[in-house]
Coordinates of C-alpha atoms (C1' of nucleotides) in Angstrom, one line a residue:
Chain C
X26 CA 4.1 -157.5 -28.6
X27 CA 4.5 -155.7 -31.9
X28 CA 7.8 -154.1 -31.3
X29 CA 10.8 -153.2 -33.6
X30 CA 13.1 -156.0 -34.3
X31 CA 15.8 -156.4 -31.7
X32 CA 13.6 -155.2 -28.9
X33 CA 13.1 -157.9 -26.3
X34 CA 9.5 -159.1 -25.9
X35 CA 9.8 -158.5 -22.2
X36 CA 10.9 -154.9 -22.4
X37 CA 7.5 -153.5 -21.5
X38 CA 6.5 -156.4 -19.3
X39 CA 8.4 -155.0 -16.4
X40 CA 5.9 -152.1 -16.3
X41 CA 2.8 -154.2 -16.0
X42 CA 0.9 -155.4 -12.9
X43 CA 2.4 -158.9 -13.4
X44 CA 5.8 -157.6 -12.5
X45 CA 4.5 -156.8 -9.0
X46 CA 2.9 -160.2 -8.7
X47 CA 5.0 -162.4 -6.4
X48 CA 3.2 -165.5 -7.7
X49 CA 4.3 -164.7 -11.3
X50 CA 7.8 -163.8 -10.3
X51 CA 8.2 -166.9 -8.2
X52 CA 7.0 -169.2 -11.0
X53 CA 9.4 -167.6 -13.5
X54 CA 12.4 -167.4 -11.2
X55 CA 11.8 -171.0 -10.1
X56 CA 11.4 -172.3 -13.6
X57 CA 14.8 -170.8 -14.6
X58 CA 16.6 -172.0 -11.5
X59 CA 15.2 -175.5 -11.7
X60 CA 16.2 -175.8 -15.3
X61 CA 19.8 -174.9 -14.5
X62 CA 20.0 -177.1 -11.4
X63 CA 18.5 -180.2 -13.1
X64 CA 20.7 -179.7 -16.1
X65 CA 23.8 -179.7 -13.9
X66 CA 22.7 -182.6 -11.7
X67 CA 21.7 -184.7 -14.7
X68 CA 25.4 -184.9 -15.5
X69 CA 25.9 -187.1 -12.4
X70 CA 22.6 -189.0 -12.7
X71 CA 20.6 -187.0 -10.2
X72 CA 17.8 -184.4 -10.2
X73 CA 16.6 -181.8 -7.7
X74 CA 14.4 -184.3 -5.8
X75 CA 16.7 -187.3 -5.8
X76 CA 19.5 -185.0 -4.7
X77 CA 17.4 -183.9 -1.7
X78 CA 16.6 -187.5 -0.8
X79 CA 20.3 -188.4 -1.0
X80 CA 21.2 -185.3 1.1
X81 CA 18.8 -186.5 3.9
X82 CA 20.1 -190.1 3.6
X83 CA 23.6 -188.7 4.2
X84 CA 22.6 -186.4 7.0
X85 CA 22.7 -188.8 9.9
X86 CA 19.1 -188.1 10.9
X87 CA 18.0 -191.7 10.3
X88 CA 15.0 -190.5 8.4
X89 CA 12.2 -192.9 7.5
X90 CA 10.4 -192.7 4.2
X91 CA 7.6 -190.9 6.0
X92 CA 10.1 -188.4 7.4
X93 CA 11.4 -187.8 3.9
X94 CA 7.9 -187.2 2.6
X95 CA 7.3 -184.6 5.3
X96 CA 10.7 -183.0 4.9
X97 CA 10.4 -182.6 1.1
X98 CA 6.6 -181.9 1.0
X99 CA 6.0 -185.0 -1.0
X100 CA 3.4 -187.7 -0.8
X101 CA 4.8 -190.9 0.7
X102 CA 4.0 -192.7 -2.5
X103 CA 6.3 -190.4 -4.4
X104 CA 9.1 -191.2 -2.1
X105 CA 8.8 -194.9 -2.9
X106 CA 9.8 -194.2 -6.5
X107 CA 12.6 -191.8 -5.6
X108 CA 14.1 -194.3 -3.1
X109 CA 13.7 -197.1 -5.6
X110 CA 15.8 -195.2 -8.1
X111 CA 18.6 -194.3 -5.6
X112 CA 18.5 -197.9 -4.2
X113 CA 18.9 -199.5 -7.6
X114 CA 21.8 -197.2 -8.3
X115 CA 23.4 -198.5 -5.1
X116 CA 23.4 -195.0 -3.4
X117 CA 21.0 -195.7 -0.5
X118 CA 19.8 -198.8 1.4
X119 CA 16.4 -199.4 3.1
X120 CA 17.1 -200.6 6.6
X121 CA 14.3 -202.0 8.7
X122 CA 13.9 -200.2 12.0
X123 CA 14.1 -202.9 14.7
X124 CA 11.9 -200.8 16.9
X125 CA 9.0 -200.7 14.4
X126 CA 9.2 -203.1 11.6
X127 CA 6.9 -201.1 9.4
X128 CA 9.4 -198.4 9.1
X129 CA 12.3 -198.3 6.7
X130 CA 15.2 -196.0 7.6
X131 CA 16.9 -194.7 4.5
X132 CA 20.7 -194.7 4.8
X133 CA 23.3 -193.6 2.2
X134 CA 25.8 -196.3 1.1
X135 CA 29.5 -195.4 0.8
X136 CA 28.9 -194.8 -2.9
X137 CA 26.0 -192.6 -1.9
X138 CA 28.2 -190.5 0.4
X139 CA 30.9 -190.2 -2.3
X140 CA 28.4 -189.1 -5.0
X141 CA 26.8 -186.6 -2.6
X142 CA 30.1 -185.0 -1.9
X143 CA 30.4 -184.3 -5.7
X144 CA 26.7 -183.5 -6.0
X145 CA 26.9 -180.8 -3.3
X146 CA 29.6 -179.0 -5.4
X147 CA 27.5 -179.3 -8.5
X148 CA 24.4 -178.1 -6.8
X149 CA 26.2 -175.2 -5.2
X150 CA 27.7 -174.2 -8.6
X151 CA 24.3 -174.4 -10.3
X152 CA 22.9 -172.2 -7.5
X153 CA 25.6 -169.7 -8.0
X154 CA 24.9 -169.7 -11.8
X155 CA 21.2 -169.3 -11.3
X156 CA 21.6 -166.4 -8.9
X157 CA 24.6 -164.8 -10.5
X158 CA 22.7 -161.5 -10.8
X159 CA 22.4 -161.2 -7.0
X160 CA 25.1 -159.8 -4.7
X161 CA 26.3 -162.0 -1.8
X162 CA 24.2 -159.9 0.5
X163 CA 21.1 -160.4 -1.6
X164 CA 21.7 -164.1 -1.7
X165 CA 22.0 -164.2 2.1
X166 CA 18.8 -162.2 2.4
X167 CA 17.0 -164.5 0.0
X168 CA 18.2 -167.5 2.1
X169 CA 16.9 -165.9 5.3
X170 CA 13.5 -165.2 3.8
X171 CA 13.1 -168.7 2.3
X172 CA 14.2 -170.2 5.6
X173 CA 11.5 -168.3 7.3
X174 CA 8.9 -169.4 4.8
X175 CA 9.9 -173.1 5.1
X176 CA 10.5 -173.4 8.8
X177 CA 8.0 -171.0 10.3
X178 CA 5.2 -173.1 11.7
X179 CA 1.7 -172.4 10.4
Chain S
X23 CA 13.7 -189.7 12.4
X24 CA 13.3 -191.8 15.5
X25 CA 12.0 -189.1 17.8
X26 CA 9.6 -189.1 20.7
X27 CA 6.0 -189.0 19.8
X28 CA 4.8 -185.4 19.4
X29 CA 8.1 -184.2 18.1
X30 CA 7.9 -182.9 14.6
X31 CA 9.9 -184.8 12.0
X32 CA 11.4 -181.5 10.9
X33 CA 12.7 -180.5 14.2
X34 CA 16.4 -181.4 13.6
X35 CA 16.2 -180.8 9.8
X36 CA 16.8 -177.0 10.4
X37 CA 20.3 -177.9 11.6
X38 CA 21.4 -179.9 8.6
X39 CA 23.2 -178.7 5.5
X40 CA 20.0 -178.9 3.5
X41 CA 18.6 -176.0 5.5
X42 CA 21.4 -173.8 4.0
X43 CA 20.6 -175.1 0.5
X44 CA 18.7 -172.4 -1.4
X45 CA 17.7 -175.1 -4.0
X46 CA 16.0 -177.2 -1.3
X47 CA 14.4 -174.2 0.4
X48 CA 13.1 -172.9 -3.0
X49 CA 11.6 -176.2 -3.9
X50 CA 9.8 -176.5 -0.6
X51 CA 8.7 -172.9 -0.3
X52 CA 7.5 -173.0 -3.9
X53 CA 5.6 -176.3 -3.4
X54 CA 3.6 -174.9 -0.5
X55 CA 2.8 -171.6 -2.2
X56 CA 1.8 -173.2 -5.4
X57 CA -0.6 -175.5 -3.6
X58 CA -2.3 -172.6 -1.9
X59 CA -2.4 -170.4 -5.0
X60 CA -3.8 -173.2 -7.2
X61 CA -6.4 -174.2 -4.6
X62 CA -7.7 -170.7 -4.4
X63 CA -7.6 -170.1 -8.2
X64 CA -9.3 -173.4 -8.9
X65 CA -12.4 -171.9 -7.2
X66 CA -12.8 -169.6 -10.2
X67 CA -11.7 -172.1 -12.8
X68 CA -8.1 -170.9 -13.2
X69 CA -4.6 -172.1 -12.2
X70 CA -1.3 -170.3 -11.8
X71 CA -0.5 -170.5 -15.4
X72 CA -3.8 -169.7 -17.0
X73 CA -4.0 -166.8 -14.6
X74 CA -0.7 -165.4 -15.9
X75 CA -1.8 -165.8 -19.5
X76 CA -5.1 -164.0 -18.7
X77 CA -3.1 -161.2 -16.9
X78 CA -1.0 -160.6 -20.0
X79 CA -4.1 -160.8 -22.3
X80 CA -5.6 -158.0 -20.1
X81 CA -2.4 -156.0 -20.0
X82 CA -2.8 -154.0 -23.2
X83 CA 0.6 -155.2 -24.4
X84 CA -0.9 -157.0 -27.5
X85 CA 1.2 -160.0 -26.8
X86 CA 1.5 -162.8 -29.4
X87 CA 1.6 -166.4 -28.3
X88 CA 5.3 -166.3 -28.9
X89 CA 5.5 -163.3 -26.5
X90 CA 3.5 -165.2 -23.9
X91 CA 5.8 -168.2 -24.2
X92 CA 8.9 -165.9 -23.6
X93 CA 7.2 -163.9 -20.8
X94 CA 6.2 -167.1 -18.9
X95 CA 9.2 -169.2 -19.7
X96 CA 7.1 -171.8 -21.5
X97 CA 7.5 -173.6 -24.7
X98 CA 5.2 -172.2 -27.5
X99 CA 3.5 -175.5 -27.7
X100 CA 2.4 -175.3 -24.1
X101 CA 0.9 -171.8 -24.7
X102 CA -1.4 -173.4 -27.3
X103 CA -3.2 -175.6 -24.8
X104 CA -3.4 -172.8 -22.2
X105 CA -4.9 -170.3 -24.7
X106 CA -7.2 -173.1 -26.0
X107 CA -8.6 -173.5 -22.5
X108 CA -9.1 -169.7 -21.9
X109 CA -10.6 -169.3 -25.4
X110 CA -13.1 -172.1 -25.0
X111 CA -14.2 -170.5 -21.8
X112 CA -14.7 -167.2 -23.6
X113 CA -12.1 -165.4 -21.7
X114 CA -9.7 -164.5 -24.5
X115 CA -9.7 -164.3 -28.3
X116 CA -7.0 -165.1 -30.9
X117 CA -6.8 -162.1 -33.2
X118 CA -4.8 -162.3 -36.4
X119 CA -2.2 -159.6 -36.7
X120 CA -2.8 -157.9 -40.0
X121 CA 0.9 -157.0 -40.3
X122 CA 1.9 -160.7 -40.1
X123 CA -0.8 -163.2 -40.6
X124 CA 1.3 -165.9 -38.9
X125 CA 0.9 -164.2 -35.6
X126 CA -2.0 -164.3 -33.2
X127 CA -2.5 -161.6 -30.7
X128 CA -4.2 -162.8 -27.5
X129 CA -6.8 -160.3 -26.3
X130 CA -9.0 -160.7 -23.2
X131 CA -12.7 -160.5 -23.9
X132 CA -15.0 -158.4 -21.6
X133 CA -15.7 -161.7 -19.7
X134 CA -11.9 -162.2 -19.4
X135 CA -11.4 -158.7 -18.0
X136 CA -14.2 -159.2 -15.5
X137 CA -12.9 -162.6 -14.3
X138 CA -9.3 -161.2 -14.1
X139 CA -10.6 -158.4 -11.8
X140 CA -11.8 -161.1 -9.4
X141 CA -8.8 -163.4 -10.0
X142 CA -6.4 -160.6 -9.0
X143 CA -8.0 -160.4 -5.6
X144 CA -8.0 -164.2 -5.2
X145 CA -4.4 -164.4 -6.2
X146 CA -3.4 -161.6 -4.0
X147 CA -5.2 -163.2 -1.0
X148 CA -3.6 -166.5 -1.7
X149 CA -0.2 -164.8 -1.8
X150 CA -0.9 -163.1 1.5
X151 CA -1.9 -166.5 2.9
X152 CA 1.2 -168.3 1.6
X153 CA 3.5 -165.6 2.9
X154 CA 1.7 -164.8 6.2
X155 CA 4.9 -165.6 8.2
X156 CA 6.7 -162.7 6.6
X157 CA 6.5 -159.0 7.6
X158 CA 5.5 -156.4 5.0
X159 CA 9.1 -155.3 4.8
X160 CA 10.2 -158.9 4.1
X161 CA 7.6 -159.4 1.4
X162 CA 8.8 -156.2 -0.2
X163 CA 12.4 -157.4 -0.1
X164 CA 11.5 -160.8 -1.5
X165 CA 9.7 -159.0 -4.3
X166 CA 12.7 -156.9 -5.1
X167 CA 15.0 -159.9 -5.2
X168 CA 12.7 -162.0 -7.3
X169 CA 12.3 -159.0 -9.7
X170 CA 16.0 -158.9 -10.1
X171 CA 16.3 -162.6 -10.8
X172 CA 13.5 -162.5 -13.4
X173 CA 14.4 -159.2 -15.2
X174 CA 18.1 -159.1 -14.9
X175 CA 19.5 -159.9 -18.4
X176 CA 22.0 -162.8 -18.5
Chain N
dT10 C1' -8.4 -199.4 14.7
dA11 C1' -4.3 -196.7 13.0
dT12 C1' 0.1 -196.3 10.5
dT13 C1' 4.1 -197.5 7.1
dG14 C1' 5.2 -198.6 2.9
dT15 C1' 3.5 -199.9 -1.4
dT16 C1' 0.8 -200.2 -5.9
dA17 C1' -2.2 -198.2 -9.1
dT18 C1' -4.4 -194.4 -11.6
dA19 C1' -5.1 -190.0 -13.4
dC20 C1' -4.0 -185.4 -14.2
dT21 C1' -0.6 -181.5 -14.7
dC22 C1' 3.8 -179.9 -16.1
dT23 C1' 8.0 -180.0 -18.9
dA24 C1' 10.7 -181.1 -23.1
dT25 C1' 11.3 -182.3 -28.1
dA26 C1' 10.4 -183.1 -32.7
dA27 C1' 7.8 -182.5 -36.7
dC28 C1' 4.1 -180.4 -39.5
dT29 C1' 1.4 -176.1 -41.8
dA30 C1' 1.0 -171.6 -43.2
dT31 C1' 3.0 -167.7 -43.8
dA32 C1' 7.1 -164.6 -44.4
Chain O
dT30 C1' 15.2 -170.4 -45.6
dA31 C1' 13.2 -169.0 -41.5
dT32 C1' 9.4 -168.1 -38.1
dA33 C1' 4.5 -168.5 -35.6
dG34 C1' 1.4 -171.5 -34.4
dT35 C1' 0.1 -176.3 -34.0
dT36 C1' 0.1 -181.4 -33.1
dA37 C1' 1.9 -185.4 -31.0
dT38 C1' 4.5 -187.9 -27.7
dA39 C1' 7.1 -189.1 -23.7
dG40 C1' 8.8 -188.3 -19.3
dA41 C1' 8.7 -185.8 -14.7
dG42 C1' 5.8 -184.0 -11.1
dT43 C1' 1.3 -183.9 -8.2
dA44 C1' -2.8 -185.9 -6.1
dT45 C1' -5.9 -189.8 -4.5
dA46 C1' -7.4 -194.1 -3.3
dA47 C1' -6.7 -198.7 -1.8
dC48 C1' -4.0 -202.7 -0.1
dA49 C1' -0.6 -205.7 3.0
dA50 C1' 2.2 -205.9 7.0
dT51 C1' 2.7 -204.3 11.4
dA52 C1' 1.5 -201.7 15.5

DNA sequence: TATTGTTATACTCTATAACTATA
DNA sequence: TATAGTTATAGAGTATAACAATA
C-alpha cells in the first residue's frame, strides 16, 4: 500500500469500510483461529472436524451419522469419510441400532475416550492462544453470542 | 440420537461440553453465515473472497497483491487467481507501480466500483439475514470483539 | 415410497514449493 | 541475495446426485 518500510500493510486498513464488515472480520478471525487449532490438533492426529466428531462420540448422546451431520452442519456423505478415519484409527466404532438397522450409532472406544481427554486440553489451549487478545469477560461474551447464533432456531 | 419423532437432533446437544467449545461454535456459526453470504453474492457473480478483494481495490489504499494477501490472510498465490477472475470480468486492473516494477497495484475499474456499490448492499443484507437472531446491540458487540481479534497485534 | 449410509464427482479452499523478473 | 508475482500440485472442505439396504 505504498508505505514507508516498517509500516504494516494493515495500518490504514482499520480505517476502511471493510473494517466495519462483519463478513470480512469473521473470515479473517476464523482463518487465524482455525490455523492455530488445526496446527495444535495435528500433533495428536486430529483436526477441527474429526475432533468434533470424536467429542460427540464421547458425549453419551448415542448419535447416528445423520445426527452428526446435523450437529456439525455437514452433509451425511462427509461424515462417512470422517468416521472412516476415526474408525480406522480405533477411536470410534459404528454400532448398528437394533431398533433401526439402517442407522449406525457412533460410539467412542476406550482409546477414543483417552485421546479425547488429551484433545480437549489441546483444543482449549489452542483456543486460549487464538483469543489471547481478549479478556475473560470478552471471551464469555463471544461465547454467549456464538451460542445464540448456533442454537437460535430460524 | 434416538429420540421421539419430531424432536430435533440438536435438542440435547446444547447441554454437552461441545456447546461450551468456542471452536465448535465458531465452525458452526461460520458455516451457516458463509453459506448465506456466498449464496447472495453468487447472484452478482462474486463470493466472499472476491468481494473482499474488490472492496480493497475500491478503497483507495493502492494495495499491491502482497498487501491483499496480508490483509485477507491469504497466500500470495491465491490472490493471483482471485485477481485474475476479477480482471477478466473487467472489475479491476493490475497497474504497475512505477516505483517498483515488481509490484502490481490493484485498482477497481468504473465497472468494479459500480458492482461494489451493489455488492455492499447484498453483503450487508446477507449479514443481517445470517445474524437475524441477534439484537443490534449484540451485533455491535460481536463487531467490536471481532475487530479486536483481527487488528490486535500478536 | 421414504430414509440411512454409502460411493462418486466436481468445485472451492488451503498449503507448499519452485520459477521469473525485478530490486 | 532478497522480494513480488506467478505457476503447479496436492490435500482439505463443500455441494450434488445416485445407489443399496432397510423402513
